[in-house]
Tab-separated table of C-alpha atoms in Angstrom:
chain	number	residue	atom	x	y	z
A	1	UNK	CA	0.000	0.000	0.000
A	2	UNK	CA	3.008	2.423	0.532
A	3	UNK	CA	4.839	1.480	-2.550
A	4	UNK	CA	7.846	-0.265	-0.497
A	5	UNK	CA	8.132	-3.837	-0.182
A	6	UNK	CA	6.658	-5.867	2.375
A	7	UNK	CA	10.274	-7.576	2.793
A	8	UNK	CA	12.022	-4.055	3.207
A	9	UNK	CA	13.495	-3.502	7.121
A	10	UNK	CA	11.497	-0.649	8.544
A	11	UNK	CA	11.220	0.662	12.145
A	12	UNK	CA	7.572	0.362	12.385
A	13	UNK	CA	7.303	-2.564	14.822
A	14	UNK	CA	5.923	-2.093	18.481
A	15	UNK	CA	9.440	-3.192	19.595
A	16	UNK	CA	10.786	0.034	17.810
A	17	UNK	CA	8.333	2.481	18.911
A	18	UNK	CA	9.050	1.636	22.524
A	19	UNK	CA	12.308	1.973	22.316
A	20	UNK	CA	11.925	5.520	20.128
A	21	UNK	CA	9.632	5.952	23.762
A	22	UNK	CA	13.244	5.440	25.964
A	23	UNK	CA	12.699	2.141	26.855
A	24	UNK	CA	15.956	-0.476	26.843
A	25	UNK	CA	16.143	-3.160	25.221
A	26	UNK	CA	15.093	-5.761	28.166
A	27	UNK	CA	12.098	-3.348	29.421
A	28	UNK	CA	10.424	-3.077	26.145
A	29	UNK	CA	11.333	-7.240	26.262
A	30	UNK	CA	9.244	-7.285	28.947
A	31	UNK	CA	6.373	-4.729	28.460
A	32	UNK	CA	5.872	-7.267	25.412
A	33	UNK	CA	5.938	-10.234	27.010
A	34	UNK	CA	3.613	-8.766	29.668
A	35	UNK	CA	0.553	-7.957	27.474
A	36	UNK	CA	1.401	-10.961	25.708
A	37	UNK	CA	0.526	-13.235	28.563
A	38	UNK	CA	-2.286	-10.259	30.396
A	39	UNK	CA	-4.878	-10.107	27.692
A	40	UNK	CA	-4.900	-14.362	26.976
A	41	UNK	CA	-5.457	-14.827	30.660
A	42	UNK	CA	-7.394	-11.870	30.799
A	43	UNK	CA	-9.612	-13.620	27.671
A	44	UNK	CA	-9.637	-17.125	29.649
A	45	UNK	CA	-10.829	-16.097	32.715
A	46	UNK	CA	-13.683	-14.658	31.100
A	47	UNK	CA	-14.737	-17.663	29.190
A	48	UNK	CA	-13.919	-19.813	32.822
A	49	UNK	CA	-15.902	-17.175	34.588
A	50	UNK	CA	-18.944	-18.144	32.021
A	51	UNK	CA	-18.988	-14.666	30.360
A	52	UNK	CA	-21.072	-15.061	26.732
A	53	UNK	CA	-19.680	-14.234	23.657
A	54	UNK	CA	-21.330	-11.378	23.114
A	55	UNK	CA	-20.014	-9.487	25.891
A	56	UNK	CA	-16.827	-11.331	25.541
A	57	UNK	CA	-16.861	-10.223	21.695
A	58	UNK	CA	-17.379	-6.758	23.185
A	59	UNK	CA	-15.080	-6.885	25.622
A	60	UNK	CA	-12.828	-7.563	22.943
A	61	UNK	CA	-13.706	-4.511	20.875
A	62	UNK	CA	-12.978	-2.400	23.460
A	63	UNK	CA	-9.792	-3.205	24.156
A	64	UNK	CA	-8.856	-3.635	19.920
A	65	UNK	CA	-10.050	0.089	20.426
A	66	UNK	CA	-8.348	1.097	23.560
A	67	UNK	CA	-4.887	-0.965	21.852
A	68	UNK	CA	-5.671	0.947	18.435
A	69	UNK	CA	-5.761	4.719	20.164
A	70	UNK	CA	-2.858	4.171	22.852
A	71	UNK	CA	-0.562	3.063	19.831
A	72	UNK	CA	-1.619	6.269	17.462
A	73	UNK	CA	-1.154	8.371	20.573
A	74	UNK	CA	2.455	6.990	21.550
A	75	UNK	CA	3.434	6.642	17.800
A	76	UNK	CA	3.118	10.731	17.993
A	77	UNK	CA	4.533	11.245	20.851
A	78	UNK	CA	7.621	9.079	19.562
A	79	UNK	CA	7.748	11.191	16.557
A	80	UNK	CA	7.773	14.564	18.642
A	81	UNK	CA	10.624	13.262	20.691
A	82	UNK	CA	12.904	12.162	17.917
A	83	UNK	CA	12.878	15.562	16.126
């Protein structure tokens, strides 16, 4: 969609922006891994807890949305800090 291919190194991965954010290495290691294992358990303990889909499917939404704003926020915040 940008006219660059796919296969072409950029620095648009969530590893990058936290580091562009001040972040070392190991922190944004571990912010990662953190969310990574939060919102499965998070989404578990809802379907143990006998939420139904449709407020877990909502539930979900929310947070895609929540995920989707934070990252457009920080991206610009990054970008103000590196000029």
């Amino acid at each position: 969609a940008r006219g660059t291919s796919p296969f072409r190194p950029d620095r648009s991965h969530i590893h990058h922006l936290l580091q562009d954010l001040g972040f070392s290495d190991v922190s944004a290691l571990l912010i990662i891994l953190g969310f990574g294992t939060l919102f499965p358990l998070f989404g578990l303990q809802l379907s143990i807890s006998g939420a139904s889909e449709q407020f877990q499917f909502f539930i979900f939404l929310f947070c895609f949305t929540v995920y989707c704003l934070g990252m457009n926020t920080a991206w610009k915040i990054a970008d103000r800090r590196s000029c």
